[in-house]
Short mmCIF file of C-alpha atoms in Angstrom, two decimals:
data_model
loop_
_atom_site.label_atom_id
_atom_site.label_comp_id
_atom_site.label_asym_id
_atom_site.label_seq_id
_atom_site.Cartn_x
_atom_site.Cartn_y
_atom_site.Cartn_z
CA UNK E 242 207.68 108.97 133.61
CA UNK E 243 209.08 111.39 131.01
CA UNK E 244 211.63 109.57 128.82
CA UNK E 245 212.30 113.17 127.14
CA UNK E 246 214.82 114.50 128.96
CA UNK E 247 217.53 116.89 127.69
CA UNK E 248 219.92 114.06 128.01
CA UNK E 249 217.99 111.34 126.14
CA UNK E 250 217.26 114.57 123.55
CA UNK E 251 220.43 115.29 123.31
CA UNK E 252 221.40 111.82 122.89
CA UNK E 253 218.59 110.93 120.15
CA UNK E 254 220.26 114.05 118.22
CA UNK E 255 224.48 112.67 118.23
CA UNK E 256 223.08 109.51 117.12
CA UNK E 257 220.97 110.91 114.69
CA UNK E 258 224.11 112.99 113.50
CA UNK E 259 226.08 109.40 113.10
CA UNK E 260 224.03 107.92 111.42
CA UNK E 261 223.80 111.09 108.48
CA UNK E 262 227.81 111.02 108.87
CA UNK E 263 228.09 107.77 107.87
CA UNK E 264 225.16 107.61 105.31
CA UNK E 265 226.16 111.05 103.43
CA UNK E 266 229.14 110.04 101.85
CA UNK E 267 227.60 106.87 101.16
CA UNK E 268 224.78 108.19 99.06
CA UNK E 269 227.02 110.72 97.59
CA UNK E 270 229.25 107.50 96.75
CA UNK E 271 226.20 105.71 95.17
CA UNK E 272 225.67 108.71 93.00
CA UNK E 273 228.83 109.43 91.67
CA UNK E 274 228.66 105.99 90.58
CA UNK E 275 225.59 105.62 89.17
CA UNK E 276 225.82 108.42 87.01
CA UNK E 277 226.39 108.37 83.27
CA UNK E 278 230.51 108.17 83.46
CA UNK E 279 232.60 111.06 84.06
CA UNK E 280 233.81 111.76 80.23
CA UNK E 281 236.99 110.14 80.43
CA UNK E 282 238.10 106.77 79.60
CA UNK E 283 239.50 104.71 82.47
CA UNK E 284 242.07 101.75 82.60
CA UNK E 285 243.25 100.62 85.77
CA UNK E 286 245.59 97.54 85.77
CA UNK E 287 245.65 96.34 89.31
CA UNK E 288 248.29 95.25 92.11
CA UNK E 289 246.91 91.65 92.65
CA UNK E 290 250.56 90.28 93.18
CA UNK E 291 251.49 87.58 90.66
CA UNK E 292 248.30 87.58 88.57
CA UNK E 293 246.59 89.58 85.65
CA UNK E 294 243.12 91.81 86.72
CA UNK E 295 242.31 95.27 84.60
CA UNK E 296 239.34 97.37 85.06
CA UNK E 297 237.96 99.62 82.72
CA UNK E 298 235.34 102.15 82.44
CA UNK E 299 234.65 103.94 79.61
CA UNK E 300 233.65 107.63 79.22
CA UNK E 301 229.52 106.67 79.39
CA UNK E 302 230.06 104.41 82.71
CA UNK E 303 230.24 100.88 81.02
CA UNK E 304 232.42 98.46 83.23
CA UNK E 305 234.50 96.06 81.97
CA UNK E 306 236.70 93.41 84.01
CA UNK E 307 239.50 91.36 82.34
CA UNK E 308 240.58 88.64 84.47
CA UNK E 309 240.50 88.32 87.75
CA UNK E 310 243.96 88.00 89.64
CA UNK E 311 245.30 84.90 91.70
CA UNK E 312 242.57 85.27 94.28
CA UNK E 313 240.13 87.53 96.12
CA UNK E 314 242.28 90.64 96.06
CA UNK E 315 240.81 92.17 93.04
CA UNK E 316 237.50 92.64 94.96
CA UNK E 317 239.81 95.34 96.85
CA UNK E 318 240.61 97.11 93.60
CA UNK E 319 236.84 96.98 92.09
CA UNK E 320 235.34 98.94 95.47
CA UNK E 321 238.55 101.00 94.92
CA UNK E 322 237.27 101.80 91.68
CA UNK E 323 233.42 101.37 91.57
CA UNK E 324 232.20 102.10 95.10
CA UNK E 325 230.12 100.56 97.56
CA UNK E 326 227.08 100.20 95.75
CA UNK E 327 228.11 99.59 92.40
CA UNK E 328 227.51 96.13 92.15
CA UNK E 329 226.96 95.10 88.41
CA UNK E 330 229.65 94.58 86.09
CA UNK E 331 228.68 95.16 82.06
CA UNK E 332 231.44 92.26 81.34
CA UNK E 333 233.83 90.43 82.54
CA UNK E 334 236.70 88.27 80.63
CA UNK E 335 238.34 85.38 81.48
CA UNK E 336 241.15 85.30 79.01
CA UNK E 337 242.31 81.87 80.22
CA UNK E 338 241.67 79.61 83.17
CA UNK E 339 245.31 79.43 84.55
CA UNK E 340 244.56 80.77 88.30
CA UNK E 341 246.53 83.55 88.25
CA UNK E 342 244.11 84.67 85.84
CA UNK E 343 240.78 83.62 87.60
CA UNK E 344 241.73 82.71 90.91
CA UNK E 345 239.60 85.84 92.17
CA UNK E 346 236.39 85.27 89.51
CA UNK E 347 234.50 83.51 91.79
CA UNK E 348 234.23 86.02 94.38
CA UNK E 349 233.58 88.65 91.70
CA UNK E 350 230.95 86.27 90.56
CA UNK E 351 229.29 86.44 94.62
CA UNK E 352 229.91 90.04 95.33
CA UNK E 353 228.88 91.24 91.78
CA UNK E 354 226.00 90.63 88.90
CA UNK E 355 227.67 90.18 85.88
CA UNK E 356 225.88 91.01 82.41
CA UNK E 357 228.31 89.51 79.63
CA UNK E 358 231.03 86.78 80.68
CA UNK E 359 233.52 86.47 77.55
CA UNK E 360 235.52 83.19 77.82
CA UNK E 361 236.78 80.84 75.05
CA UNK E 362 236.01 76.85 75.03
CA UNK E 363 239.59 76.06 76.77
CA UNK E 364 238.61 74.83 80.09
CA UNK E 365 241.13 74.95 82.85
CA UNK E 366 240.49 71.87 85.78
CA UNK E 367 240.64 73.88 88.40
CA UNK E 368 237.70 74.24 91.31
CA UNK E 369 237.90 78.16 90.22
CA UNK E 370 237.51 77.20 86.65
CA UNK E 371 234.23 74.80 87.70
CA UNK E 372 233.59 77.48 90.50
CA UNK E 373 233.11 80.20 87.86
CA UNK E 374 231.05 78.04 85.32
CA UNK E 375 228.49 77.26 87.98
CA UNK E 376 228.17 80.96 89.21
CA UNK E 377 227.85 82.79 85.70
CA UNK E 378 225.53 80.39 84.41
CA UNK E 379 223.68 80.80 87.61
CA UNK E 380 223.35 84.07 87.89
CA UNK E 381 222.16 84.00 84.22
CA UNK E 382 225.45 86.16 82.61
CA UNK E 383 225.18 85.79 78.95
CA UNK E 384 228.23 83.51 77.63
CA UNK E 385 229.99 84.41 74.68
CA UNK E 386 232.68 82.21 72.80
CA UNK E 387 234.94 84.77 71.88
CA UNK E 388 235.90 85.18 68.33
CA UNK E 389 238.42 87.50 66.17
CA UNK E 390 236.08 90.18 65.52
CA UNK E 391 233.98 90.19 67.88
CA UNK E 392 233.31 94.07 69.02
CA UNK E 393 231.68 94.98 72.33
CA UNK E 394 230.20 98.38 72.22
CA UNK E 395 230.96 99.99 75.45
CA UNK E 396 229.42 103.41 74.28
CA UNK E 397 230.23 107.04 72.73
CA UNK E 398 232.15 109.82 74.40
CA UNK E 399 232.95 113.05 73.24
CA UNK E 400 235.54 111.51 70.92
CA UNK E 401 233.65 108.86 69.53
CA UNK E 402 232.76 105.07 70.27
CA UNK E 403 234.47 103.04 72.97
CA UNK E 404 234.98 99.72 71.41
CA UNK E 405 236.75 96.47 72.98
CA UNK E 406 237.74 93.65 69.89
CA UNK E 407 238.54 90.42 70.37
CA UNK E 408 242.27 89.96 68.34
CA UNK E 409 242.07 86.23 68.95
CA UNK E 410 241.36 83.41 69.13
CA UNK E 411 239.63 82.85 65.32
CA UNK E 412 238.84 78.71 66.27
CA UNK E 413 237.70 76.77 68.98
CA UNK E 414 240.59 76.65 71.29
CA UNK E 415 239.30 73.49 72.93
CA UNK E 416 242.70 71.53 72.55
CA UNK E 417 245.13 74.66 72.68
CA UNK E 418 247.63 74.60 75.53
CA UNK E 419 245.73 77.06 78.18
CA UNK E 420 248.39 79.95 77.62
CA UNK E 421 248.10 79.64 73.85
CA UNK E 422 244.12 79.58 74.33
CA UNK E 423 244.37 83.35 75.81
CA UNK E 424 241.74 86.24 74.58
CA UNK E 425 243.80 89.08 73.04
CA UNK E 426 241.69 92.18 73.13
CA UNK E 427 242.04 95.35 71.93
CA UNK E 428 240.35 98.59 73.31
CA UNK E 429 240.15 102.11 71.12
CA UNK E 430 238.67 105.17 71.71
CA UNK E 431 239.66 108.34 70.08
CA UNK E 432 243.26 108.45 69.25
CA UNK E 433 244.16 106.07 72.37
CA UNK E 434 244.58 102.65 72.58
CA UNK E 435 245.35 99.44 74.49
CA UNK E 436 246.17 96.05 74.04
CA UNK E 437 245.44 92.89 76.04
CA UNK E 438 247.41 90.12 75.73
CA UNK E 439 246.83 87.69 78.70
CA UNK E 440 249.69 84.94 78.49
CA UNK E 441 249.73 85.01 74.96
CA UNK E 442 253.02 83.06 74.14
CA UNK E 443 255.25 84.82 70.97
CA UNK E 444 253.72 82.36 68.50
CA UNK E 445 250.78 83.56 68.58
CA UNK E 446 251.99 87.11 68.80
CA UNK E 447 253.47 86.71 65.19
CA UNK E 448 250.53 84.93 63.86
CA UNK E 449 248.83 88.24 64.45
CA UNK E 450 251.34 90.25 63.07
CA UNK E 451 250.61 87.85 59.90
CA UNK E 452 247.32 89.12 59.24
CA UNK E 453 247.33 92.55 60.32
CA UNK E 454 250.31 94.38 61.72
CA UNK E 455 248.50 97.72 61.07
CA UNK E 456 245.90 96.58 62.89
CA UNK E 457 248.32 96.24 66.23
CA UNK E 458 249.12 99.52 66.64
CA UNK E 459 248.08 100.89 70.23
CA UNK E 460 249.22 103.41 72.70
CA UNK E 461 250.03 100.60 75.25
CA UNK E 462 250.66 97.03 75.33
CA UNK E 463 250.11 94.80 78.72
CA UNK E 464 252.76 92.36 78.03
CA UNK E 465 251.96 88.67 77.46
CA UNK E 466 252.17 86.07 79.99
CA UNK E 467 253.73 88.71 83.06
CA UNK E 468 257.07 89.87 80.79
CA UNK E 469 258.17 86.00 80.47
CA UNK E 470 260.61 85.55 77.48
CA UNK E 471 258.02 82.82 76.09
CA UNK E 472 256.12 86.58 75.10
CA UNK E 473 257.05 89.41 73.98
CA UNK E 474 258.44 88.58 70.12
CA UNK E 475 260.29 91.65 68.90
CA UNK E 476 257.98 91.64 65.46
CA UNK E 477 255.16 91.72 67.95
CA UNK E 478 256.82 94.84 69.71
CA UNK E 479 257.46 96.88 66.43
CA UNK E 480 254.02 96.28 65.31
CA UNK E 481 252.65 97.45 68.18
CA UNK E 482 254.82 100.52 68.91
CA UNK E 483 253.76 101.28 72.55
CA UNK E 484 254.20 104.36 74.34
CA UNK E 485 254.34 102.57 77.58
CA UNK E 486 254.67 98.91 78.31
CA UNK E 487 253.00 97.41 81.28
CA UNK E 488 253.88 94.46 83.17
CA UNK E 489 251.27 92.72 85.82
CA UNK E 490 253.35 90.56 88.08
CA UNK E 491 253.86 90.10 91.65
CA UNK E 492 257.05 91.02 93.34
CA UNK E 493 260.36 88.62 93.90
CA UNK E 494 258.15 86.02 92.36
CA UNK E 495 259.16 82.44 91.57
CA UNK E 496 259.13 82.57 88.10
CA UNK E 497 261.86 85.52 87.84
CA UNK E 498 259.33 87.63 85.87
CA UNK E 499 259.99 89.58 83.74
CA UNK E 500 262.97 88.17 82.28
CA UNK E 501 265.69 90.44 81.79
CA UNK E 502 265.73 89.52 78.17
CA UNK E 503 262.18 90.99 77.88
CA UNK E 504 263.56 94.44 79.36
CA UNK E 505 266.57 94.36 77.08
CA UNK E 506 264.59 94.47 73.98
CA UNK E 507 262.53 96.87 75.97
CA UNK E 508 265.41 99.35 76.13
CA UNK E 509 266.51 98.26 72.61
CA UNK E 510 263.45 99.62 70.92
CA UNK E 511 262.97 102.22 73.53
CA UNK E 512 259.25 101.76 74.65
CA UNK E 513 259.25 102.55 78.54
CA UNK E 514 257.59 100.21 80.74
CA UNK E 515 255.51 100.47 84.28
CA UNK E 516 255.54 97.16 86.87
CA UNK E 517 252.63 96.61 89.07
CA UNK E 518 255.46 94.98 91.37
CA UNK E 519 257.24 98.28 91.33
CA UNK E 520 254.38 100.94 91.44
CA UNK E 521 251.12 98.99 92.36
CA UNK E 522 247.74 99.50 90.44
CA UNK E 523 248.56 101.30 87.07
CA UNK E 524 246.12 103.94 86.06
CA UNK E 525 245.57 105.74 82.59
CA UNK E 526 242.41 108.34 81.94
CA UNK E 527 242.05 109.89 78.37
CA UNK E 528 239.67 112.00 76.70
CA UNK E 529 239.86 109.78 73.45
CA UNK E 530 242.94 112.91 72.98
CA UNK E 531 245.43 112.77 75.84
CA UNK E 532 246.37 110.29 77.68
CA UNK E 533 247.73 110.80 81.22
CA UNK E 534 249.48 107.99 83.61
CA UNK E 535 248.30 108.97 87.39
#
């Protein structure tokens, strides 16, 4: 019997055809993403609800994850970002171990290998916290300590280096309430720059005004601790100087966030602001020149 008919031919040939439609944009996915960045420096502060999770990439393609939402919704925003087949992350910080803050680690931890994991000696008692201990030293992630300047090299664009510095903590923050305990980093390149403040509270905000206000100055602030008055000192504000403020917190949430004293002083010193509970995922490019909000 001939099982090359025209029909079975014919058939062969659509499937054939699916499977190149589906695999095309695929490869041409894995590509794009395995290239050697696109030039530009990219921040993305995602929508994960009540919760802190920012993405980076930086002009040569390094990836950088700071914190990892309340839960497993930030693995949405990474394939938003990185693709299908990206899976390796360059680092990943855990600024604190309050689960808004690594609720969604250990899935990031499954789905992704992880080359750096930047934490500080504050552990949280959570399974998460535990979950995410087991998994990174596991997987074999190098664990850093972090420590006031520290600089992770995340490579050199067309306007220089791409650095991320740790701001604090300077000490062991072993017996430092958790929010206290937070990793403030700061990213440059070019003339732009960011600040990261996870729930930093307003004490230590001034402390770092104390030794180096001029040091502070960046072209936008994520606000401590989800625009709670507990952050947010004006001192802290001034030294900073942002062009745009931006608040990570989830919609009518519990905790009233932000405070409306927050957005007063906002308005007082007239630095604009952006709300992942009004907008979604925040995203800024720049060519180390310009930067532009999408």
């Amino acid at each position: 019997m001939n099982w090359y008919t025209p029909r079975t031919v014919r058939n062969m040939i659509l499937v054939l055809a699916g499977f190149i439609a589906i695999l095309i944009p695929q490869l041409l996915d894995r590509v794009a993403y395995e290239s050697d960045g696109t030039g530009v420096l990219r921040v993305v502060f995602f929508d994960v609800g009540q919760g802190d999770a920012i993405f980076i990439e930086s002009p040569t393609g390094k990836q950088v994850l700071i914190d990892g939402g309340p839960n497993s919704s930030v693995l949405d925003g990474l394939a938003r970002e990185m693709g299908y087949f990206d899976r390796t992350l360059d680092v990943v910080v855990a600024t604190h171990e309050d689960k808004d803050h690594i609720g969604g680690l250990p899935d990031v931890f499954d789905a992704y290998q992880v080359g750096a994991f930047v934490r500080t000696e504050n552990q949280g008692e959570s399974l998460e916290a535990h979950t995410i201990d087991d998994l990174s030293k596991r997987e074999g992630s190098e664990i850093i300590y972090a420590r006031r300047g520290m600089t992770f090299d995340l490579g050199s664009g067309e306007a220089g280096s791409t650095t991320l510095t740790v701001l604090f903590p300077d000490r062991d923050t072993s017996f430092l309430e958790s929010n206290t305990s937070s990793i403030v980093l700061r990213l440059t390149y070019g003339n732009e720059s960011f600040i990261f403040t996870g729930d930093s509270p307003d004490e230590i905000e001034e402390y770092l005004v104390s030794l180096d206000a001029q040091g502070l100055k960046s072209t936008v602030l994520k606000l401590g601790h989800h625009g709670s008055h507990t952050s947010s000192s004006e001192i802290f504000l001034r030294a900073v100087a942002p062009e745009y403020a931006i608040i990570s917190a989830g919609k009518d949430n519990r905790y009233g966030h932000p405070h409306q004293e927050v957005l007063d002083r906002l308005k007082m010193l007239n630095i604009p602001y952006l709300s992942t509970a009004e907008v979604g995922d925040i995203i800024f490019e720049s060519d180390g020149t310009d930067l532009r909000e999408e």
